[in-house]
Coordinates of C-alpha atoms in Angstrom, one line a residue:
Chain A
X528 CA 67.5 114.5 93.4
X529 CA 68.3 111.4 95.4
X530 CA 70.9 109.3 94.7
X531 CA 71.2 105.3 95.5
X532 CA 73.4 105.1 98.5
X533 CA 75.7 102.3 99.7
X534 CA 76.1 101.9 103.3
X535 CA 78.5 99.6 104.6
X536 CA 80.5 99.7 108.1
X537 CA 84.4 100.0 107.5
X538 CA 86.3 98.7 110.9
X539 CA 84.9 98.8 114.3
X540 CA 84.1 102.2 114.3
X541 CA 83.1 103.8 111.2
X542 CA 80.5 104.0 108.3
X543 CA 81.1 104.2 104.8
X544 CA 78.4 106.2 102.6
X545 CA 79.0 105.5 98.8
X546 CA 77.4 107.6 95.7
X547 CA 77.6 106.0 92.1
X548 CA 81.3 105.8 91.0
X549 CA 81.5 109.0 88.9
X550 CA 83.4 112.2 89.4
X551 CA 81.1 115.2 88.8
X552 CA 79.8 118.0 90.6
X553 CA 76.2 117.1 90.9
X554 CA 77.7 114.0 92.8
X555 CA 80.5 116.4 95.0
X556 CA 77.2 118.8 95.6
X557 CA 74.8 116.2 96.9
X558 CA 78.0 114.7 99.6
X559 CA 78.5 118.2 100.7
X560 CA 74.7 118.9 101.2
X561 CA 74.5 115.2 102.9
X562 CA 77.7 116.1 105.0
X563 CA 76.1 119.2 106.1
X564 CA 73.0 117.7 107.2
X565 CA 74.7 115.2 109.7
X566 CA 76.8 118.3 111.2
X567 CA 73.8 119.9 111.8
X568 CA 71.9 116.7 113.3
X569 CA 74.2 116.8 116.4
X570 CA 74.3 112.8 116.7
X571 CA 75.7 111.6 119.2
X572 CA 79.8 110.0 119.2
X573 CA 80.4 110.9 115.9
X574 CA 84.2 112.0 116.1
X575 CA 85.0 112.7 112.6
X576 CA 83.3 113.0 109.1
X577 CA 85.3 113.4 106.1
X578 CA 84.2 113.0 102.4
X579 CA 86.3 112.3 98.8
X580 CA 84.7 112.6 95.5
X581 CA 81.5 109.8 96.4
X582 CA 81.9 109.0 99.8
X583 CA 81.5 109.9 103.0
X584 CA 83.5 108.2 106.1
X585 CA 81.9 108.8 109.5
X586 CA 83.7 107.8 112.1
X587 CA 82.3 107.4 115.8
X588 CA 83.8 107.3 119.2
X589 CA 82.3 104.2 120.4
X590 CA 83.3 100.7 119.3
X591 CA 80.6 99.5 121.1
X592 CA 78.3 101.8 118.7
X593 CA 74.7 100.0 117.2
X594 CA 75.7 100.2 113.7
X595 CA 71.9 99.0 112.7
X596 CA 70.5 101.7 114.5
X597 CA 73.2 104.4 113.4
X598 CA 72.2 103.5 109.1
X599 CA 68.4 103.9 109.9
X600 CA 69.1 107.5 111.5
X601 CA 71.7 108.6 108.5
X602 CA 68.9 107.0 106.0
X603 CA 66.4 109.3 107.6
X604 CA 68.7 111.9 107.8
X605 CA 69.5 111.5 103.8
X606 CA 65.7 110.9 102.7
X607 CA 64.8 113.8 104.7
X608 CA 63.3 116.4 102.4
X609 CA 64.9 120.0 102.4
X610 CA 65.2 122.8 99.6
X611 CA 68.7 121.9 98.5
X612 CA 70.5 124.9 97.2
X613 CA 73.8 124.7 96.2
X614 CA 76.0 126.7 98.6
X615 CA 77.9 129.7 98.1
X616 CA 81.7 129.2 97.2
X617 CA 84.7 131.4 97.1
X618 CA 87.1 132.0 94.1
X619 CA 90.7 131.8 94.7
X620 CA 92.7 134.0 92.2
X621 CA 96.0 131.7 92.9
X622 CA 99.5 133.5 91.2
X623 CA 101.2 130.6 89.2
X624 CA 104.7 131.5 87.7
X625 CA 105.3 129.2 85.0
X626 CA 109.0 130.4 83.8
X627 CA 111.0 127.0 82.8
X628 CA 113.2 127.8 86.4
X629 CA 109.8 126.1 88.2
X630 CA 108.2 124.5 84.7
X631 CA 110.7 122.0 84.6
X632 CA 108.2 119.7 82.6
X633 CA 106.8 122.2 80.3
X634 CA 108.9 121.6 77.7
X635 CA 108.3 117.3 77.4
X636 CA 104.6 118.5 78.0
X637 CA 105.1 120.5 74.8
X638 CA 107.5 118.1 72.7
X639 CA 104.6 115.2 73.8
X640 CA 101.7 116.9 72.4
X641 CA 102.6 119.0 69.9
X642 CA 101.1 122.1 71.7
X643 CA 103.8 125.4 72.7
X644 CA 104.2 125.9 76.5
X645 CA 102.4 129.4 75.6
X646 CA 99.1 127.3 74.6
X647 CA 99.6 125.1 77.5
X648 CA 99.9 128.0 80.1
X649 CA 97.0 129.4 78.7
X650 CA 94.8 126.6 78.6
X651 CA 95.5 125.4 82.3
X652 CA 95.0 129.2 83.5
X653 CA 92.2 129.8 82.0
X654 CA 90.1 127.0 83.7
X655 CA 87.8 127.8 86.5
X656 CA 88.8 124.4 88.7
X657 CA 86.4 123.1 91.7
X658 CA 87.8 121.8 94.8
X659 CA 86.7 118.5 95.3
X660 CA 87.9 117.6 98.9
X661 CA 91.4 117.9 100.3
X662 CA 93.8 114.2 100.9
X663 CA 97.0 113.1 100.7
X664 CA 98.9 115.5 102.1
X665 CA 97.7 118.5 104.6
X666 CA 96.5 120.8 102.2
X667 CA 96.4 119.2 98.7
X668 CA 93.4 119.6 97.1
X669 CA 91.9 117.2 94.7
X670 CA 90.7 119.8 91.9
X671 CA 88.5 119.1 89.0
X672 CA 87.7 120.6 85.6
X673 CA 91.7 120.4 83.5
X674 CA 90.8 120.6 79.8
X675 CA 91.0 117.5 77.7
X676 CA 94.1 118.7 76.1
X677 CA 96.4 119.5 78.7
X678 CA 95.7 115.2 80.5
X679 CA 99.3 113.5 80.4
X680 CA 100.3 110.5 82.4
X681 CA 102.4 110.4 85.6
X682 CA 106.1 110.0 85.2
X683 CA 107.0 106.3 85.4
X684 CA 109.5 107.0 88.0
X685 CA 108.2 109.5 90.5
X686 CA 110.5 112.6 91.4
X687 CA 112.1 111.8 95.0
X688 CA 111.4 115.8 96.0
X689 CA 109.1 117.9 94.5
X690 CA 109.7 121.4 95.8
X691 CA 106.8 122.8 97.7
X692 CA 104.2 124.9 95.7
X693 CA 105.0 122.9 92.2
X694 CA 101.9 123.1 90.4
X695 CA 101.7 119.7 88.4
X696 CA 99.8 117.4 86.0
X697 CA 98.9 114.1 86.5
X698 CA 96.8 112.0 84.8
X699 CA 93.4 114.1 83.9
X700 CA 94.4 116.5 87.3
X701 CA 96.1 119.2 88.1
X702 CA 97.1 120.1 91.9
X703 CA 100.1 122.0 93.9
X704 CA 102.3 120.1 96.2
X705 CA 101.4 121.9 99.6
X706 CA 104.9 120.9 100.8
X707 CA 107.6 119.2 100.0
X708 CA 107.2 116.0 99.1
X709 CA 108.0 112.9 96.3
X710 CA 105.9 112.7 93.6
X711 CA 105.4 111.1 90.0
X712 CA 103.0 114.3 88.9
X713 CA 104.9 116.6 85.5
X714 CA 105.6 120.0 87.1
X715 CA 104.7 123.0 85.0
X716 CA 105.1 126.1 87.3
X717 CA 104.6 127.0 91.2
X718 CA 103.4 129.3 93.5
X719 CA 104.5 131.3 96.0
X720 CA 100.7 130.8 97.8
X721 CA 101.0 128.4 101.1
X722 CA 98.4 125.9 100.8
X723 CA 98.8 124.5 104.3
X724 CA 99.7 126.7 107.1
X725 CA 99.6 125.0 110.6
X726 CA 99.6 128.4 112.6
X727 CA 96.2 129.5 111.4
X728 CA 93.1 128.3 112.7
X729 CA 91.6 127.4 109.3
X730 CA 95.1 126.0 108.3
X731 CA 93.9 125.4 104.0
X732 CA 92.1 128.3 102.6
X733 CA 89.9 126.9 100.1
X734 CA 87.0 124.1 101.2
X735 CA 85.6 121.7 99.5
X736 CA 82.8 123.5 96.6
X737 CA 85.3 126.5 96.5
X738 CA 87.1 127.1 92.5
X739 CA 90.3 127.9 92.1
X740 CA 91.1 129.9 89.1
X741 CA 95.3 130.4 88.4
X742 CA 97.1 133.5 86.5
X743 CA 100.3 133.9 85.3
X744 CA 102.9 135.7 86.9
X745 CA 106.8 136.3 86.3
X746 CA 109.5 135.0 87.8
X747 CA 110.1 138.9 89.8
X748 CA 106.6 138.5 90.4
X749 CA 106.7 135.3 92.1
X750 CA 110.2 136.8 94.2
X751 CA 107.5 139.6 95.4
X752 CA 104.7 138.0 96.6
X753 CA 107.2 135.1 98.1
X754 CA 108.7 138.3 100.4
X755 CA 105.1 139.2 101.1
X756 CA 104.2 136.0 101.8
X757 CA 106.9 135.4 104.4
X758 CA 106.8 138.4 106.0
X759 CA 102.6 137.5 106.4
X760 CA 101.4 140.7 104.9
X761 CA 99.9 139.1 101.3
X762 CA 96.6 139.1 100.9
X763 CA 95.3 136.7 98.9
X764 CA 92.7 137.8 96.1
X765 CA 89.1 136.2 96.1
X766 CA 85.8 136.7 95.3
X767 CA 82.3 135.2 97.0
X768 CA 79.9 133.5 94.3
X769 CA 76.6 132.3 95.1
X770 CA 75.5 129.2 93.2
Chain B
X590 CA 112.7 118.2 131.3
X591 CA 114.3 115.1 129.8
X592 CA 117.2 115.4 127.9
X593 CA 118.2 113.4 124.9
X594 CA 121.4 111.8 124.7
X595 CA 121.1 109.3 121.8
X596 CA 118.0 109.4 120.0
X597 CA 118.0 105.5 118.9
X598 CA 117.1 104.6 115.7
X599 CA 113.6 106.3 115.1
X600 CA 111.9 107.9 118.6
X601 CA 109.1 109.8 118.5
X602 CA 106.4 111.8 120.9
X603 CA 103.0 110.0 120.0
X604 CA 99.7 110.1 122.3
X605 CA 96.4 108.6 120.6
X606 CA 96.7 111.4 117.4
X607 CA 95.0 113.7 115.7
X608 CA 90.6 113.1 115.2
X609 CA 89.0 115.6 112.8
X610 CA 91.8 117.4 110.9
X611 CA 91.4 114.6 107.9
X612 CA 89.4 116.9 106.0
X613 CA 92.2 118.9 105.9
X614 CA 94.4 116.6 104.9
X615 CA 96.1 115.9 107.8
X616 CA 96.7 112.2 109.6
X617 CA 95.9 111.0 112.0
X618 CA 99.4 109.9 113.6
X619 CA 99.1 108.7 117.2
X620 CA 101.5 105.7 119.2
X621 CA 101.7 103.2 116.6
X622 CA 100.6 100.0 119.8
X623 CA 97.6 101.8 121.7
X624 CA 97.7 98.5 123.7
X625 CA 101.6 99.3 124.9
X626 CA 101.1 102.9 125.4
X627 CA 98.1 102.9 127.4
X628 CA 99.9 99.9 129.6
X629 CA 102.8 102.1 130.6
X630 CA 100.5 104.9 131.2
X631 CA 97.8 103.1 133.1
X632 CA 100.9 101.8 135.5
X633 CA 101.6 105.5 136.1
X634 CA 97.8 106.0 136.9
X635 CA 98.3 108.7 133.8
X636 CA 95.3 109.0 131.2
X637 CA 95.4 106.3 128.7
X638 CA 96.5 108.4 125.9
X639 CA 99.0 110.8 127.9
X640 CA 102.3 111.4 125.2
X641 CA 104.8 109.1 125.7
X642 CA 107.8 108.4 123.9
X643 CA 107.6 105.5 121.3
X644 CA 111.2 104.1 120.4
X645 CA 111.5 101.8 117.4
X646 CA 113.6 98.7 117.0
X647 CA 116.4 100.6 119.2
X648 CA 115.6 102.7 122.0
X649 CA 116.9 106.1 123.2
X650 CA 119.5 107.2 126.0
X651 CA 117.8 110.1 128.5
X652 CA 118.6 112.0 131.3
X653 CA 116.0 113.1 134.1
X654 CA 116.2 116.7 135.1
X655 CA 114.0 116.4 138.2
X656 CA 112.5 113.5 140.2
X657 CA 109.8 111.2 138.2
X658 CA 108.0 108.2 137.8
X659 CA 108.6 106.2 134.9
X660 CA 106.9 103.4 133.2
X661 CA 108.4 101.3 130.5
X662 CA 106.3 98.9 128.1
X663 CA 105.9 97.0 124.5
X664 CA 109.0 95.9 123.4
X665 CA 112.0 94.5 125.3
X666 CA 114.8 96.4 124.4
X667 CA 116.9 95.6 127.9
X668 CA 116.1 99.1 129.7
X669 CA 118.3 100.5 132.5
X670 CA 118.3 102.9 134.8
X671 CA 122.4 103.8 135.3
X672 CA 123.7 100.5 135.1
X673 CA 120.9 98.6 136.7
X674 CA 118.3 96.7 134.6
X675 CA 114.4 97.3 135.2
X676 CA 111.3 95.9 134.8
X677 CA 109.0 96.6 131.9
X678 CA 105.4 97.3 132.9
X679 CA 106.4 98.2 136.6
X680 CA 106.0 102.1 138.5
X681 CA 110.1 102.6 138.7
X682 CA 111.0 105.9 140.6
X683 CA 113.7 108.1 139.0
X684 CA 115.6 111.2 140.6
X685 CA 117.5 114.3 138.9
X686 CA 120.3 113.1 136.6
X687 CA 119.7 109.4 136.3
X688 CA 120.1 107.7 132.7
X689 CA 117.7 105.6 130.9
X690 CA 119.1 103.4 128.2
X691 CA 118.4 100.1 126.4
X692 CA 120.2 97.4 125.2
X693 CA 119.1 94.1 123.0
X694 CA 115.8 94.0 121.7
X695 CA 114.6 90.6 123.3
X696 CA 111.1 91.0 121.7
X697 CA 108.9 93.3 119.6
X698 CA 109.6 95.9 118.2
X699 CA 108.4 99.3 119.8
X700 CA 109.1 100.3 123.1
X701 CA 107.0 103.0 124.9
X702 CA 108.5 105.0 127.8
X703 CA 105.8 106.9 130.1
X704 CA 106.5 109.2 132.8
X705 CA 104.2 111.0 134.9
X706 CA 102.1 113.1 133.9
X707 CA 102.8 112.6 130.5
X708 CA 105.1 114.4 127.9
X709 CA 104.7 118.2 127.6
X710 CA 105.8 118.9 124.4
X711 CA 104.2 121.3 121.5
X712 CA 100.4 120.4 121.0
X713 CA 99.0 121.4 117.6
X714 CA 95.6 120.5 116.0
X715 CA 94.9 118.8 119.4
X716 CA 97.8 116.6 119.7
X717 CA 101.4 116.3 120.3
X718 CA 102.0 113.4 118.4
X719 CA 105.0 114.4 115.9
X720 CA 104.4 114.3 112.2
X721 CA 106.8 115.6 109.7
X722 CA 105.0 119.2 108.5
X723 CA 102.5 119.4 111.3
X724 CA 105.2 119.6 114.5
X725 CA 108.1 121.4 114.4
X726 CA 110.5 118.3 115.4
X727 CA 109.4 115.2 114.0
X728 CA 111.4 112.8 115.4
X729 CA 113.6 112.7 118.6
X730 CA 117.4 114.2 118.2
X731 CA 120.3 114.7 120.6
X732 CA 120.5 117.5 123.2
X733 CA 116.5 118.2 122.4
X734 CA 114.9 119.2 125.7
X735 CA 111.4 117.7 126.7
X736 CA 109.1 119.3 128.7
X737 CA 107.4 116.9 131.0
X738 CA 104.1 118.3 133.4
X739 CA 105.4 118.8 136.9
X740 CA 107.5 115.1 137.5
X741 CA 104.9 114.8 140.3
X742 CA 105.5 111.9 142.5
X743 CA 102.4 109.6 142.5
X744 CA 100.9 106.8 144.5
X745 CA 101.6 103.2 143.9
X746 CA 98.2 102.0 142.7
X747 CA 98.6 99.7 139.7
X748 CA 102.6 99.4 140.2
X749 CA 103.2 96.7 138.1
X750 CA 100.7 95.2 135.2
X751 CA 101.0 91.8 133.9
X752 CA 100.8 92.2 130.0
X753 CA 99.0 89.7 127.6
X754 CA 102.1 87.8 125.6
X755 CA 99.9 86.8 122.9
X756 CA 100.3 90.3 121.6
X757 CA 103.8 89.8 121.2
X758 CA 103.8 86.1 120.2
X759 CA 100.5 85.9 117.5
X760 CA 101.3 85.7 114.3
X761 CA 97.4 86.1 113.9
X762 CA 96.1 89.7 112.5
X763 CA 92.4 89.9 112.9
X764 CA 90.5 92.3 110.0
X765 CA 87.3 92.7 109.2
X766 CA 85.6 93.1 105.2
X767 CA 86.8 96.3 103.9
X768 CA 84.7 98.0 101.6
X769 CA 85.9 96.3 98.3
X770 CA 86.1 92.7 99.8
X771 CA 83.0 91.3 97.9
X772 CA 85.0 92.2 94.5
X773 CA 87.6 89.8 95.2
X774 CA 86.8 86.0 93.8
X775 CA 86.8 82.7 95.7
X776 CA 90.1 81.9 95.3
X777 CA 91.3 85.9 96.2
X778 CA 89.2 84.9 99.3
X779 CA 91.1 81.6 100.4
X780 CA 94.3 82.9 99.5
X781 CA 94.2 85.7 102.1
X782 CA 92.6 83.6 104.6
X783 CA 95.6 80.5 104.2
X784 CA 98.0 82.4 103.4
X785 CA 101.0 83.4 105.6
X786 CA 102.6 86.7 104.5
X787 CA 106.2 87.9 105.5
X788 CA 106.5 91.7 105.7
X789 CA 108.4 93.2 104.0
X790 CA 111.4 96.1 104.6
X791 CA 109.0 98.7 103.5
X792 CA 107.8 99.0 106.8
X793 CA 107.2 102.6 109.1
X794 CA 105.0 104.5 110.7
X795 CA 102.7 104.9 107.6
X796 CA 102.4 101.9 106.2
X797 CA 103.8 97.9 105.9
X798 CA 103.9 96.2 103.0
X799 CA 103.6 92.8 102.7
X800 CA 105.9 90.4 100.1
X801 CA 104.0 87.8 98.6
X802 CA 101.7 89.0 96.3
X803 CA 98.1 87.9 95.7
X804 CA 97.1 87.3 92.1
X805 CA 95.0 90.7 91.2
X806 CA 92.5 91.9 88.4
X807 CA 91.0 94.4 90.3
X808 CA 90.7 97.7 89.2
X809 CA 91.7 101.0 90.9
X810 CA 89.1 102.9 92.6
X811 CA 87.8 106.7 92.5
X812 CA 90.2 107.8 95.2
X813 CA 88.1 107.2 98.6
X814 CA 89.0 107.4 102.8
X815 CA 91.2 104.9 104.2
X816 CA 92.1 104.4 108.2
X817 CA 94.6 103.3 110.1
X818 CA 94.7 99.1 109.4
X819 CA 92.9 99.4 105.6
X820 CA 94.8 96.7 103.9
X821 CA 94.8 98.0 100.1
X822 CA 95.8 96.0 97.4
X823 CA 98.0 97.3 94.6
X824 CA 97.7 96.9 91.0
X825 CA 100.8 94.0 91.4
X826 CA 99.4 92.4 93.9
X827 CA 101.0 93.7 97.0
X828 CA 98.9 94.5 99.8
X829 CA 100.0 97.4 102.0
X830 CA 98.5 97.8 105.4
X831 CA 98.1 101.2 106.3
X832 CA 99.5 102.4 109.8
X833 CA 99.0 105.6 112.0
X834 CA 100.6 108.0 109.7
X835 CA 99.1 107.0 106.9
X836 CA 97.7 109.6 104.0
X837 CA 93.5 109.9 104.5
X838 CA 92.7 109.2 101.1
X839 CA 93.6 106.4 98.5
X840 CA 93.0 104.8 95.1
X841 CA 93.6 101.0 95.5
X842 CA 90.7 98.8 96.6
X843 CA 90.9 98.2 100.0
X844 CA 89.9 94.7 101.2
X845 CA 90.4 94.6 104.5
X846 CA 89.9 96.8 107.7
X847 CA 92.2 95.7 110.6
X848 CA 90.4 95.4 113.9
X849 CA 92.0 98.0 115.8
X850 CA 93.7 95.7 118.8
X851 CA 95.1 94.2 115.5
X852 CA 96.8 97.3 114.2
X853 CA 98.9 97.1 118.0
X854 CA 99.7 94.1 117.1
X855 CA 101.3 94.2 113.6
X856 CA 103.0 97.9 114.7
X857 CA 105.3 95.1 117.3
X858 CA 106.0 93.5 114.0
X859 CA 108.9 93.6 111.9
X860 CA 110.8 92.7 108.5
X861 CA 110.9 89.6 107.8
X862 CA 108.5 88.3 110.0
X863 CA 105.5 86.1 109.5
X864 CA 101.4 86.8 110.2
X865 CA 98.1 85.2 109.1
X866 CA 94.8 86.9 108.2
X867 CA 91.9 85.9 110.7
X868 CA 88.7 87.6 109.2
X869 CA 85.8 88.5 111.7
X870 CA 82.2 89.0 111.3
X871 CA 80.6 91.9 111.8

């Protein structure tokens, strides 16, 4: 089950754990279950761990840390043995409405690839997407699993303000724009579902190993649950899977 | 309370940021010269990373609503207190109603004002340092109203500090390898250790970018962390130093990793100006 890790010291005061440079689960699975492990081994002046799709960045309080002896205990810490299951997620049932009012780039989605916006909504809500980790802006999450079809490069010229919730393509990924923000991704619907709320104490919903599923709604729809969602009364569907 | 009469160009609340929130995306913010800040607070005898306000290439106009110490340091942006000049780096005593307002910028190019006890203002994941989405304000405007801890009159240990001018006057940026330094070739190598770059007017709080490009053939990377003073290099060459607001993941290789004294010292840079890579050992 082990992989061949890189270790190498990034600044003063942190470490840099690298897996193979490949984007799959097994590889998003092993990082979480390595993340894990270090939370739980309480070492000391570690200030902040975060992880992307094959690395890890631990970041220490110290500059005055002993980086030798810190890779021997993370090496032991990695090679020690343990009966790895993979975690339980949660499913997030996420309300997309796709009318051309938020799909504004449906339509050159469709011209481009020959495929009807119908086809195209189906396809990307049908998809059961993982959440890989959660960058670039507080609360986007980097999701994995679009379908083949539905990849389309960025705009050459990104958008100056993408409206908060858009839920967009770009490249081989789909994501929503947590707020508002500029942005080069095609927009093909939105959600009325904050994805970053700075009030609560777990201010993103979904963690990294969660799936996020979307389903179409209509644009009264969307109104609705907006109201709801504003007033702080919607309760967002999901469901607990164990792996 | 302090009141703000002009705002300046960009002002801002910063103390040393936000640690352990980057998994939620959020960055880590925080005064963009740690070395300035915890000057005018260590004058005041405040903790090192107590908020302050961090004014940027022009500074603000503020009234005192209550007696205070202040402490200003970094840049030299003339301050005054009513119509007398001050010192920068020195314990100055201020009573209810008196104005603090700046003038030329004689050099640098962020300005830090402390005041005892340190700024009040709304404290979320930790911090109080302002960030667009994360605070409510996000920069300083007029008539805003900040709360300050008690304007407690303190002693006058460490009244004045003699600062270290290099950090005004290097053109020298010390980095260390970042994680995709050993896929650059020779000549990548010696370019970025000769070469003097000018920065360019794509410069704030998240990032600088730098004009003179280096010739590149590297490829992008899976996206991946970066920190505050990774120096990524684009697909055209540019490199782009990150600063304290800067996202918490990227794409471009990153080449080098800013030591962090360094990062104070580019933050008092500004367009046009010139600085040299000096890479350190680990």
């Amino acid at each position: 089950m082990a992989f061949n890790l890189v270790y190498k010291r990034f600044g003063e005061r942190s470490v840099l754990i690298e897996w193979p440079s490949v984007i799959n689960e097994k590889t998003l699975f092993d990082v979480l279950a390595f993340k894990d492990k270090i939370l739980k081994s309480n070492i000391e002046f570690i200030v902040n761990i975060n992880h992307a799709y094959n690395s890890l960045l631990i970041t220490y309080e110290n500059l005055k840390i002993d980086f030798e002896s810190q890779l021997s205990s993370l090496q032991k810490i990695y090679n020690h043995k343990n009966n790895y299951e993979q975690p339980k997620f949660t499913q997030w049932h996420i309300p997309v409405c796709y009318d051309a009012v938020f799909g504004v780039d449906l339509e050159i989605l469709s011209k481009a690839k020959n495929i009807s916006k119908e086809t195209i909504i189906e396809q990307h809500s049908q998809a059961i997407y993982t959440v890989y980790f959660i960058g670039f802006l507080p609360g986007f999450l980097y999701l994995g699993g679009l379908d083949d079809t539905l990849h389309f490069p960025r705009k050459e010229t990104p958008r100056l303000k993408i409206e908060k919730g858009a839920v967009a393509i770009g490249g081989h990924q789909t994501g929503v724009y947590p707020c508002e923000s500029p942005g080069g991704w095609n927009i093909i619907g939105n959600t009325p579902i904050p994805f970053f709320d700075v009030k609560k104490d777990n201010p993103c919903f979904a963690t990294s190993g969660d799936r996020i599923k979307f389903y179409p709604i209509s644009l009264k729809k969307h109104h609705e649950i907006k109201t709801l969602v504003d007033a702080g009364v919607y309760q967002l569907e999901s469901e607990v899977v164990h792996g | 309370m302090v009141k703000v009469i002009k705002a300046g160009f960009y002002s801002s609340i910063q103390d040393f940021g936000r640690i352990g929130f980057q998994h939620y995306g959020v960055p880590y913010s925080g005064v963009m010269d740690r070395y300035s800040a915890s000057m005018a607070n260590a004058v005041l005898g405040n903790r090192k990373n107590a908020a302050v306000i961090e004014m940027t290439m022009t500074g603000a106009t503020l009234q005192f609503n209550g007696n205070a110490n202040i402490c200003v340091s970094g840049a030299d942006m003339s301050p005054k207190i009513n119509a007398n000049r001050i010192q920068l780096n020195k314990n100055i005593a201020v009573k209810t109603g008196d104005i603090l307002s700046f003038g030329q910028l004689n050099y640098g190019f962020r300005s830090y004002l402390a005041i005892s006890g340190g700024f009040k203002t709304e404290k979320i994941m930790q911090s109080r340092s302002m960030y667009q989405g994360i605070t409510n304000l996000f920069k300083l405007h007029v008539n805003d109203e900040l709360a300050v801890s008690d304007f407690i009159k303190m002693n006058k240990k460490n009244a004045r500090i003699k600062v270290n001018n290099n950090h005004f006057n290097s053109d020298q940026i010390e980095v260390f390898k970042g994680p995709e330094f050993d896929l650059l070739s020779k000549e990548q190598k010696d370019e970025l250790s000769s070469k003097t770059f000018t920065i360019s007017k794509d410069n704030n709080r998240m990032a600088y970018q730098l004009q003179d490009p280096l010739n590149n053939s590297l490829q992008p990377i899976i996206t991946s962390l970066v920190l505050p003073g990774t120096v990524q290099l684009t697909p055209s060459g540019k490199l782009i130093v990150l600063m304290r607001d800067c996202q918490t993941t990227g794409g471009y290789p990153r080449i080098l990793q800013l030591k962090e004294s360094a990062i104070s010292v580019l933050a008092q840079k500004f367009t046009g100006q010139n600085i040299t890579f000096k890479l350190l050992e680990y």
